[in-house]
Coordinates of C-alpha atoms in Angstrom, one line a residue:
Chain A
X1 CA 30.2 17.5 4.9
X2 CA 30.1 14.8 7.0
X3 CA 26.6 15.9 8.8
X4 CA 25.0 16.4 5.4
X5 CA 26.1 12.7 4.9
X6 CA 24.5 11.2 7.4
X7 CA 21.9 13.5 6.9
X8 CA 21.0 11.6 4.0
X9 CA 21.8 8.6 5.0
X10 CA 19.2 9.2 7.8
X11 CA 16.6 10.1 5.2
X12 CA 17.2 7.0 3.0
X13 CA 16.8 5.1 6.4
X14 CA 13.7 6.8 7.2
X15 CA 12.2 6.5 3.6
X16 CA 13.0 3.2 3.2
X17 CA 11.3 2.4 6.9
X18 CA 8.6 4.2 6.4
X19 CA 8.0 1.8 3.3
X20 CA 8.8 -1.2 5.1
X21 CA 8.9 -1.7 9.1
X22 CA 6.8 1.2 9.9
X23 CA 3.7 -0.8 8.9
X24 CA 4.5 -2.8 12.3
X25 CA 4.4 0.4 14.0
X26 CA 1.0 0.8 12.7
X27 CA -1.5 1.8 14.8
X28 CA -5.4 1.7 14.2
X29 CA -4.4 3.1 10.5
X30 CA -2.1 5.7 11.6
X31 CA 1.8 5.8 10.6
X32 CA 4.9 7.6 12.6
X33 CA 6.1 9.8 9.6
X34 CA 10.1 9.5 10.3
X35 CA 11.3 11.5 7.3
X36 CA 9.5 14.5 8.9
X37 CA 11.6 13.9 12.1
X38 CA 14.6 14.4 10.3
X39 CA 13.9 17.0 8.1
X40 CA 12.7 19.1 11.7
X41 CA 16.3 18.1 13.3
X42 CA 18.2 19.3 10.7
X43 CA 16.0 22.7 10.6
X44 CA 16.6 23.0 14.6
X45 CA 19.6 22.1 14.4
X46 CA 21.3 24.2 11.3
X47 CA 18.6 26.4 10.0
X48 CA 16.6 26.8 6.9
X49 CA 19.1 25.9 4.4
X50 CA 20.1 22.7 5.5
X51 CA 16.4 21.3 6.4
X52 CA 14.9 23.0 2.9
X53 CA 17.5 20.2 1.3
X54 CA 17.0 17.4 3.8
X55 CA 13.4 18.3 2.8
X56 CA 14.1 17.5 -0.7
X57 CA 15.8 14.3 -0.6
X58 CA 13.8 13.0 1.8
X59 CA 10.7 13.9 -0.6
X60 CA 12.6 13.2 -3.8
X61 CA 12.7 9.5 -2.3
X62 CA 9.4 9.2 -1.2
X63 CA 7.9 10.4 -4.6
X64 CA 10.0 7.0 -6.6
X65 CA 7.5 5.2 -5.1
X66 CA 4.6 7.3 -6.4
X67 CA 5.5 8.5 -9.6
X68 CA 2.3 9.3 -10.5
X69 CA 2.4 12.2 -8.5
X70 CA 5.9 13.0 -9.0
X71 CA 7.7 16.1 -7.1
X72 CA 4.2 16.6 -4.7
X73 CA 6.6 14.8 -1.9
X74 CA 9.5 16.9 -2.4
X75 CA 7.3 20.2 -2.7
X76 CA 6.4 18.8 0.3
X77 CA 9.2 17.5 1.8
X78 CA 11.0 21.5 1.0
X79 CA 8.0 23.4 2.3
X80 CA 8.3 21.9 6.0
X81 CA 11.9 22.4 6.1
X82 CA 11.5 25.9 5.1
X83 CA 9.0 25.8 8.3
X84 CA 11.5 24.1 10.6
X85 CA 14.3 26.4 9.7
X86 CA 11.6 29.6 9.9
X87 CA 10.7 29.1 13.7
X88 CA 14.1 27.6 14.8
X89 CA 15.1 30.8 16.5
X90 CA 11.2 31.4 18.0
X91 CA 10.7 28.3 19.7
X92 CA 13.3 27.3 23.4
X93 CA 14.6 24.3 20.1
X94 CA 16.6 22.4 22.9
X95 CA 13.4 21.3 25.0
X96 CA 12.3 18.2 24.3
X97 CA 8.5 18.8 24.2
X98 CA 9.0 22.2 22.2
X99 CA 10.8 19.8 19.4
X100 CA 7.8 16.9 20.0
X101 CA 5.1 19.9 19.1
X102 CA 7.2 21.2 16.6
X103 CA 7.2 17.4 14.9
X104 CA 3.4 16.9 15.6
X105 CA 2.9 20.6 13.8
X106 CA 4.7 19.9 10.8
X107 CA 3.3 16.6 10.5
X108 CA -0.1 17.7 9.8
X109 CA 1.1 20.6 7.7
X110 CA 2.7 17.7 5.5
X111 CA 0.3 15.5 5.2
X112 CA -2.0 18.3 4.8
X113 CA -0.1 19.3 1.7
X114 CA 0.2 15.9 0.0
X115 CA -3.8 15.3 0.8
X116 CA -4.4 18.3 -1.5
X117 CA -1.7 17.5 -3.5
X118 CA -2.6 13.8 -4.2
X119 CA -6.5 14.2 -3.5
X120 CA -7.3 17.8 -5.9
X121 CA -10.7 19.5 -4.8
X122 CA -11.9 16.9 -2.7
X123 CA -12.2 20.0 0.0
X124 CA -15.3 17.6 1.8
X125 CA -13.2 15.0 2.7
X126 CA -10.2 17.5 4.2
X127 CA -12.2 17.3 7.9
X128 CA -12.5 13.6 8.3
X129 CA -9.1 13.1 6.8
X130 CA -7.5 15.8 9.4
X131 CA -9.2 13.8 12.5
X132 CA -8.9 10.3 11.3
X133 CA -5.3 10.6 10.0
X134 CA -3.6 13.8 10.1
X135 CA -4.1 14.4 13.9
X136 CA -3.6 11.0 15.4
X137 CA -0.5 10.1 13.0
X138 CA 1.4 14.1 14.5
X139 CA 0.4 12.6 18.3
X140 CA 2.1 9.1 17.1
X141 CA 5.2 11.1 14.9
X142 CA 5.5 13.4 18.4
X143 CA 6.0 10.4 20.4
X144 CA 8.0 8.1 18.3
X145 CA 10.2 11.7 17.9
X146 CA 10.7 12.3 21.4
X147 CA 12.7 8.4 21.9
X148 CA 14.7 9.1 18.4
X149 CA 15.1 12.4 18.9
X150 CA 17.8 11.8 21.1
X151 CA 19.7 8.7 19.9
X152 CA 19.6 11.1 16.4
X153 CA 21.0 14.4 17.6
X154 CA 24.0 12.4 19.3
X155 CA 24.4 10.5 16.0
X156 CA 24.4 13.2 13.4
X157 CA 25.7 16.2 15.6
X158 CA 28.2 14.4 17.8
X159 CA 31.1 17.1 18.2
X160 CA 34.5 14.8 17.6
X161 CA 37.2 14.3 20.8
X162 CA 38.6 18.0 21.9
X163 CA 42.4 16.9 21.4
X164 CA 43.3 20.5 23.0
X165 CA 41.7 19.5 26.1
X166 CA 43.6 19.6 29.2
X167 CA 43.7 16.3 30.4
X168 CA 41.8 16.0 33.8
Chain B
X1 CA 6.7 37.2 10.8
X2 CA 9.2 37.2 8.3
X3 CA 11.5 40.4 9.2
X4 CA 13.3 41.4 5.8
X5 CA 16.2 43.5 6.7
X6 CA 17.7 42.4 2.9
X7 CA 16.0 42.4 -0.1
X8 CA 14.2 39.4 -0.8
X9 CA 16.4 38.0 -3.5
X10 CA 19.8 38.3 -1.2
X11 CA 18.1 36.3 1.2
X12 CA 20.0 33.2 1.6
X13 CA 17.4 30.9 3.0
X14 CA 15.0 32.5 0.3
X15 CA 17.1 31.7 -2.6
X16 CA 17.5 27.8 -1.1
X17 CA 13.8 27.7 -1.5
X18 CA 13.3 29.2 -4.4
X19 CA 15.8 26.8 -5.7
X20 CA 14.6 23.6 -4.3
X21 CA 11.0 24.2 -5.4
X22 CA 12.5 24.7 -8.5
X23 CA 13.5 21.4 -8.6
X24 CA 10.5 19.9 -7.5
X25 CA 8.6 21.5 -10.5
X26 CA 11.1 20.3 -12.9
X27 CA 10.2 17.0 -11.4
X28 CA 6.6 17.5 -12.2
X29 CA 6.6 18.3 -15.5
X30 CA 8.9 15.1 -16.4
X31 CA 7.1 13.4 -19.0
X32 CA 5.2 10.3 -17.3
X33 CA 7.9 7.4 -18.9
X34 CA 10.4 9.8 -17.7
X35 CA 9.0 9.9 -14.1
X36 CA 8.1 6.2 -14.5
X37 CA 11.7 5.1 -15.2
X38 CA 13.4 7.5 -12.8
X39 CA 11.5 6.4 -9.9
X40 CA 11.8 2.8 -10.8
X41 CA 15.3 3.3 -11.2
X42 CA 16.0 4.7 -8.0
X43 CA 13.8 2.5 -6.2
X44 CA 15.8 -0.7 -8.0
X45 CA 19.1 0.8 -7.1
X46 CA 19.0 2.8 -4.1
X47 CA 16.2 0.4 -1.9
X48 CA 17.5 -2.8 -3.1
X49 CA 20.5 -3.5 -1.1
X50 CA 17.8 -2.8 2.1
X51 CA 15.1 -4.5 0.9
X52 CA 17.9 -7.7 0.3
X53 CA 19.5 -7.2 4.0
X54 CA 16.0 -6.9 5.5
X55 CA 14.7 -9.9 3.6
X56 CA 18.1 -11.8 5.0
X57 CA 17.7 -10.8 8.4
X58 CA 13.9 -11.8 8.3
X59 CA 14.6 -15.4 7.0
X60 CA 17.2 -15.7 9.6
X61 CA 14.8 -15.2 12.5
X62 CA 12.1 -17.1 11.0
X63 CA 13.8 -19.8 9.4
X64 CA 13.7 -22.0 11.7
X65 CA 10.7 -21.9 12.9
X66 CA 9.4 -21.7 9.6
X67 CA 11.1 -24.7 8.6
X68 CA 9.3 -26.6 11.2
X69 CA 5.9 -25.4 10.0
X70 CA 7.3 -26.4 6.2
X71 CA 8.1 -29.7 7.4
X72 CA 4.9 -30.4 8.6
X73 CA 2.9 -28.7 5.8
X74 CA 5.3 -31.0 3.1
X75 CA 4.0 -33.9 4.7
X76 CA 0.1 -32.6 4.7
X77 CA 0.7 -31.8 1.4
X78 CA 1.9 -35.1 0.1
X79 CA -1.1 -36.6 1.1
X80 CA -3.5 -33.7 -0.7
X81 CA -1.7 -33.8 -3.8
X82 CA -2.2 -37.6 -4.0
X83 CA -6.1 -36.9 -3.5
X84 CA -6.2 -34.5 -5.8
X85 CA -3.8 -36.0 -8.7
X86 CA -6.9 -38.8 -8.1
X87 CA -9.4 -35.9 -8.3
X88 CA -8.0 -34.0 -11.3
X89 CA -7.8 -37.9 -13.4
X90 CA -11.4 -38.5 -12.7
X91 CA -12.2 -34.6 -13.4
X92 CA -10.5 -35.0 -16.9
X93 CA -12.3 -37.9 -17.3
X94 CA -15.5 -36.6 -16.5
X95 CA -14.8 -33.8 -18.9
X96 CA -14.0 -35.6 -21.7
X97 CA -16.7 -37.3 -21.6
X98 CA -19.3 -34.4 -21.6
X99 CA -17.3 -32.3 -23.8
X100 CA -16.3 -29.6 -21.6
X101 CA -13.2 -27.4 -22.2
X102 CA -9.7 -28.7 -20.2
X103 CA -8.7 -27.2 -16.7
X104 CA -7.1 -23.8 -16.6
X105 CA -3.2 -24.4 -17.7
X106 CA -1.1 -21.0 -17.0
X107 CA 2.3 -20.3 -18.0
X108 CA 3.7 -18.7 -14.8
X109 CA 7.4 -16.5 -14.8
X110 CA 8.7 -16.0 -11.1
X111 CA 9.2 -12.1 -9.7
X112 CA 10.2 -10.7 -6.4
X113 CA 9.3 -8.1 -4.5
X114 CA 12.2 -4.9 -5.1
X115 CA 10.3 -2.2 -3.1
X116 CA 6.6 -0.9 -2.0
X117 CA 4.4 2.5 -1.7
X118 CA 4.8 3.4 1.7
X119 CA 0.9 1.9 4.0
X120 CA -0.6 -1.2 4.9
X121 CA -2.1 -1.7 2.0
X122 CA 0.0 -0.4 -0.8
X123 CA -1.3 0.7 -4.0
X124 CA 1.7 0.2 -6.0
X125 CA 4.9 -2.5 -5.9
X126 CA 8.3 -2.6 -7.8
X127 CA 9.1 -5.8 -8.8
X128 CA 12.2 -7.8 -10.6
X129 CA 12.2 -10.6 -12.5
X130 CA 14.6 -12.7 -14.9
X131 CA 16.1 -9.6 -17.6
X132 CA 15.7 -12.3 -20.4
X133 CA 11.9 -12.0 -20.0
X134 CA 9.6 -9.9 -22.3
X135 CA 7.2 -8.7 -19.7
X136 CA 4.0 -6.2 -21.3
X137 CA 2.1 -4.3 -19.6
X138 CA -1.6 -5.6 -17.9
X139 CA -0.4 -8.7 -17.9
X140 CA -1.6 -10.1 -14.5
X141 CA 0.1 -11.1 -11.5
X142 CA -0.9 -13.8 -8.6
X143 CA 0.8 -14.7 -5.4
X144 CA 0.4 -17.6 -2.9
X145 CA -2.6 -15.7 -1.4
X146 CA -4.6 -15.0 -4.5
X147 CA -4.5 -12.0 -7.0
X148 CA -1.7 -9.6 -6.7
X149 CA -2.5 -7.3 -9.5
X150 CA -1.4 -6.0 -12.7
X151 CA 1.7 -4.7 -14.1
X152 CA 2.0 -1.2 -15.0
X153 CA 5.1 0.4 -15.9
X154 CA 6.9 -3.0 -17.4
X155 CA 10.7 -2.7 -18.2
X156 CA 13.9 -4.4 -18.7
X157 CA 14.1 -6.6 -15.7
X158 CA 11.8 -4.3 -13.8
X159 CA 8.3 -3.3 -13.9
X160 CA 5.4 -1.7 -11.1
X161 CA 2.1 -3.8 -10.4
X162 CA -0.9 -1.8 -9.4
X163 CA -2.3 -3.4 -7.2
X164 CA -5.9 -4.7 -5.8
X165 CA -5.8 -2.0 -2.7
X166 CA -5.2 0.9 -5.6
X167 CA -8.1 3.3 -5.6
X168 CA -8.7 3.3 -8.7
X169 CA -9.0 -0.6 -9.5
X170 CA -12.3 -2.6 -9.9
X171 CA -12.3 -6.1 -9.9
X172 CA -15.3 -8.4 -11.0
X173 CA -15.4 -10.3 -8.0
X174 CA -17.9 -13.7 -7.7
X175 CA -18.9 -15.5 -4.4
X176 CA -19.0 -19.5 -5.2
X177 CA -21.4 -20.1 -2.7
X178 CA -24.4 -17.7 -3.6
X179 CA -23.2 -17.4 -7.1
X180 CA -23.4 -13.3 -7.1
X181 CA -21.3 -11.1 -8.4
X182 CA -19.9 -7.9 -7.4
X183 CA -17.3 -5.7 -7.5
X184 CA -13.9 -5.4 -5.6
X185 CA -12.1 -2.4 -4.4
X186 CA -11.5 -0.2 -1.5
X187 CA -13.1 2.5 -0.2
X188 CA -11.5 6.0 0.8
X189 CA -10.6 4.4 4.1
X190 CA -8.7 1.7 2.5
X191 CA -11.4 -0.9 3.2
X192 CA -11.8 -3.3 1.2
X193 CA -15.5 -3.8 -0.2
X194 CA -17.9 -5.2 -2.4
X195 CA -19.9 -3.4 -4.5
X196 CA -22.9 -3.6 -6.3
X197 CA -24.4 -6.2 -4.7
X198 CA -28.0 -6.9 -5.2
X199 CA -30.0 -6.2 -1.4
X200 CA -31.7 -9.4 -1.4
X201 CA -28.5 -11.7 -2.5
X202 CA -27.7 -14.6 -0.1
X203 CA -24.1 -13.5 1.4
X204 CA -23.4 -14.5 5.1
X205 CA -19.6 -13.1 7.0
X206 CA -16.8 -16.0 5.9
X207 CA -18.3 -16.4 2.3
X208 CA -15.3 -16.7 -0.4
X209 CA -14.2 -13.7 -2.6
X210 CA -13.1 -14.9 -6.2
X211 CA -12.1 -13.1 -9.5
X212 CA -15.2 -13.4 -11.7
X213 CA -13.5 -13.1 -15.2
X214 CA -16.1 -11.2 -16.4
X215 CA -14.5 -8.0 -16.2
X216 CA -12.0 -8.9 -19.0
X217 CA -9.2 -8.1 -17.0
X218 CA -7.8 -11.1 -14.6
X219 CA -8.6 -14.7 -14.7
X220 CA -12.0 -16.2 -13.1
X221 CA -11.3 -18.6 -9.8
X222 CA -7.9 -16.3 -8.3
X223 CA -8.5 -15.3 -4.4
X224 CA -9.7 -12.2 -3.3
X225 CA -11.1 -12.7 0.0
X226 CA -14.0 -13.6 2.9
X227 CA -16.9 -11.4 3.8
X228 CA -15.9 -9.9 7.1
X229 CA -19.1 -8.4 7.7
X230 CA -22.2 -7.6 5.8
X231 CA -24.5 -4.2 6.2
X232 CA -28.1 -4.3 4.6
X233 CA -29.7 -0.8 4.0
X234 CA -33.3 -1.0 3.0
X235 CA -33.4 2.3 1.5
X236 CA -30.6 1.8 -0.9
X237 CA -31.0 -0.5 -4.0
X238 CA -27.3 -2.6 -2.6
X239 CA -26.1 -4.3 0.4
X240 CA -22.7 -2.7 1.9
X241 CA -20.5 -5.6 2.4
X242 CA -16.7 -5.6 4.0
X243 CA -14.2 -8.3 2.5
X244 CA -11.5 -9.4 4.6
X245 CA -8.6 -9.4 1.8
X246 CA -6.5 -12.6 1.5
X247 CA -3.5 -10.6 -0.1
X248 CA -0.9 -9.6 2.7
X249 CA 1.3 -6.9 1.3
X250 CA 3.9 -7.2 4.5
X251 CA 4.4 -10.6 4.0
X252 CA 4.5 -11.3 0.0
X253 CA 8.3 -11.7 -1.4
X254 CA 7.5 -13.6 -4.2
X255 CA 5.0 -13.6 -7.0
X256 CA 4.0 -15.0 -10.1
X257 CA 3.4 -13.4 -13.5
X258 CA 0.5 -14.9 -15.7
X259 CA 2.1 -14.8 -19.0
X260 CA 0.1 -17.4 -21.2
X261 CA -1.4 -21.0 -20.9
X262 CA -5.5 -21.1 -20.7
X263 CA -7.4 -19.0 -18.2
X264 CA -10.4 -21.7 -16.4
X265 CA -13.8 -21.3 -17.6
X266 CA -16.1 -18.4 -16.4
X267 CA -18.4 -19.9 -13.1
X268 CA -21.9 -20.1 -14.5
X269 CA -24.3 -17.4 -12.8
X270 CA -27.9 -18.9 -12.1
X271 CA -28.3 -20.9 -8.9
X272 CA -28.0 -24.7 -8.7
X273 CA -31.6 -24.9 -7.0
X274 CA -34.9 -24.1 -8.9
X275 CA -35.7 -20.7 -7.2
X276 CA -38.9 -20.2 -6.0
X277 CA -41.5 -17.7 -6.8
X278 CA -41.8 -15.3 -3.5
X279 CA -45.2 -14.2 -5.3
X280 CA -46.5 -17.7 -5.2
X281 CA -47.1 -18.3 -1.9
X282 CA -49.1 -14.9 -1.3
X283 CA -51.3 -15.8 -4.3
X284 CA -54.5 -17.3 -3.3
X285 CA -56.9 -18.7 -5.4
X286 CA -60.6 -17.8 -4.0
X287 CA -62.9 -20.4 -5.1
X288 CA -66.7 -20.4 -4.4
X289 CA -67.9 -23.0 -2.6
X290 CA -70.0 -25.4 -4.6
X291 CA -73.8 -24.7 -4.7
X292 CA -75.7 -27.6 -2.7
X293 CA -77.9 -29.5 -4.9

């Protein structure tokens, strides 16, 4: 209960940073995509379940600010959780780099999905859109991932004090 | 990949998807006032209280600082608003006297910024204003940096501005200097351009970007930008020019909202100088030399 909590408190975080802040983290155009970070560490982390929801609240925010394209983020948002929770038990999930390829994977698949969603048949543009943005944004969502990663995990998965501990 | 060892349907994590996309279809077919509202809503009550700390902590790193620059701004300003009270006396003046139409008088109803479109150059803001106010829609919005944009969406206390940087918007821009006009908007790579441009116009890197008011749409004389750099293509019939936009999404709190008063005249279009005829100086006159007598 608590975990789903903070979940979503991580996701509004993330939303509202990737509206805000992150456009100081930008880098020649390209923006870390923080929601999809913790929508992949709750699918490592609990399995499908768990990250198809993250997935959708996380998306469910992002889409107030684009209503014109309501529920595209969320569709989104619940499709890469679904992915996250898919190949949680095929990938070593407690290596760092495994989760920072995992992140930079998912990131293209998302953006891939709300270029089609938001862009329709403009098929033509799909190969200068995947190396301008899509690719260089997963490298920069891999390595902002691999320093929050981290601080996250311990944050949202913390086990509480072991009172039945013998006292050393 | 997938191994089913149940049936499909007593798959847990199957029926969470199912479920979930579900949802996000029901969100889809929301009618668009529906989807307007909700997402204006949620932005107004869930991002506010964020968007107020942030703004908080931001004034209290810069504050002082920017109270410095203030300072010293006030006391420039002083100065130019003596000048120009001087200058707008002997403008009216000079216009009563040849019968032009007054200065542009606007009746202007504060906003702030409540929450943004995720990018550096955001199609779309949320903004609230006073809940007494009757704000429409299209009515047009301005900032300390020129032309904002228009609002869209307008509610009670609450309304969404499409902005300049939306893909969709086309501004009839006009450059004071060469006395051209174009029009604004930004490419697929969120560039900002101008477009339309005759080849042969007279427009240099630095030149001044302003609303034309011939579109219909905003007011003539508002900000839009300099020419940042300018491309000619002699096999196309327009030049390809880059405008540097004056409006700063990351840094824009506050805004105005044009809700009457008298919009300034539309700039005239033909050149100040008598142009002169490129044909003219190619044209020569063959005279035959007079017989000798």
């Amino acid at each position: 209960m608590i975990r789903g909590f903070k979940i979503a408190l991580a996701s509004w975080l993330a939303v509202y940073l990737q509206s805000t802040a992150a456009n100081l983290m930008t880098f020649w155009g390209l923006t870390p995509s923080l929601a999809v970070i913790i929508i992949s560490l709750a699918g490592l982390k609990q399995g499908t379940p768990a990250a198809v929801w993250t997935g959708l609240w996380a998306g469910f925010l992002a889409d107030c600010f684009h209503p014109a394209s309501f529920g595209l983020y969320s569709a989104a948002g619940t499709a890469i959780g679904f992915l996250a929770g898919l190949v949680r038990e095929r990938i070593y999930r407690e290596q760092l780099i495994s989760q920072a390829v995992l992140i930079a994977s998912l990131t293209m698949i998302h953006m891939t999905l709300v270029f089609f969603g938001r862009e329709g048949g403009k098929l033509s543009l799909y190969p200068w859109y995947l190396a301008r943005f899509a690719l260089g944004s997963a490298g920069l969502t891999s390595i902002v991932a691999v320093f929050v990663l981290p601080a996250l995990e311990r944050w949202i998965y913390a086990r509480g004090r072991n009172r039945n501990a013998p006292a050393l | 990949m997938l191994s089913f060892s149940k049936k499909i349907w007593q798959r847990h994590d199957i029926a969470v998807l199912a479920a979930a996309l579900l949802s996000c279809l029901v969100l889809a077919l929301l009618p668009s006032e529906t989807k307007q509202s909700l997402g204006g809503g949620v932005v107004g009550i869930v991002f506010a209280p964020l968007e107020l700390g942030a703004a908080q902590i931001r004034s209290m790193f810069f504050s002082r600082a920017e109270n410095q620059e203030l300072r010293q701004k006030l006391v420039e300003y002083q100065q130019e608003v003596f000048k120009l009270q001087q200058a707008a006396r002997d403008n009216d003046q000079l216009r009563s006297l040849l019968g032009l139409k007054g200065r542009s008088r606007w009746l202007l109803q504060p906003a702030w910024v409540a929450g943004r479109e995720p990018g550096t150059r955001c199609p779309r803001l949320l903004v609230n204003f006073d809940d007494s106010l009757a704000i429409d829609d299209g009515l047009v919005t301005i900032g300390e940096m020129g032309l904002v944009g228009r609002i869209e969406g307008a509610g009670q206390g609450r309304a969404g501005i499409r902005t300049v940087f939306d893909p969709d918007s086309r501004v009839s821009a006009f450059l004071p200097r060469s006395r051209v006009l174009g029009i604004f908007r930004t490419d697929q790579a969120m560039n900002c351009i101008l477009d339309r441009v005759p080849l042969r116009s007279d427009i240099k890197p630095g030149d001044t970007v302003l609303t034309s008011g011939y579109g219909g749409v905003f007011p003539s004389g508002l900000m839009l930008g300099r020419v940042s750099a300018v491309y000619t293509d002699p096999r196309q019939l327009t030049m390809h020019i880059q405008v540097d936009p004056s409006l700063d999404l990351n840094r824009l709190s506050h805004l105005f909202i044009i809700v009457g008063g008298d919009n300034p005249p539309r700039p005239e279009l033909q050149s100040m100088g008598i142009p002169k005829d490129s044909l003219a100086a190619k044209l020569k006159i063959r005279t035959r030399p007079a017989p000798v007598l």
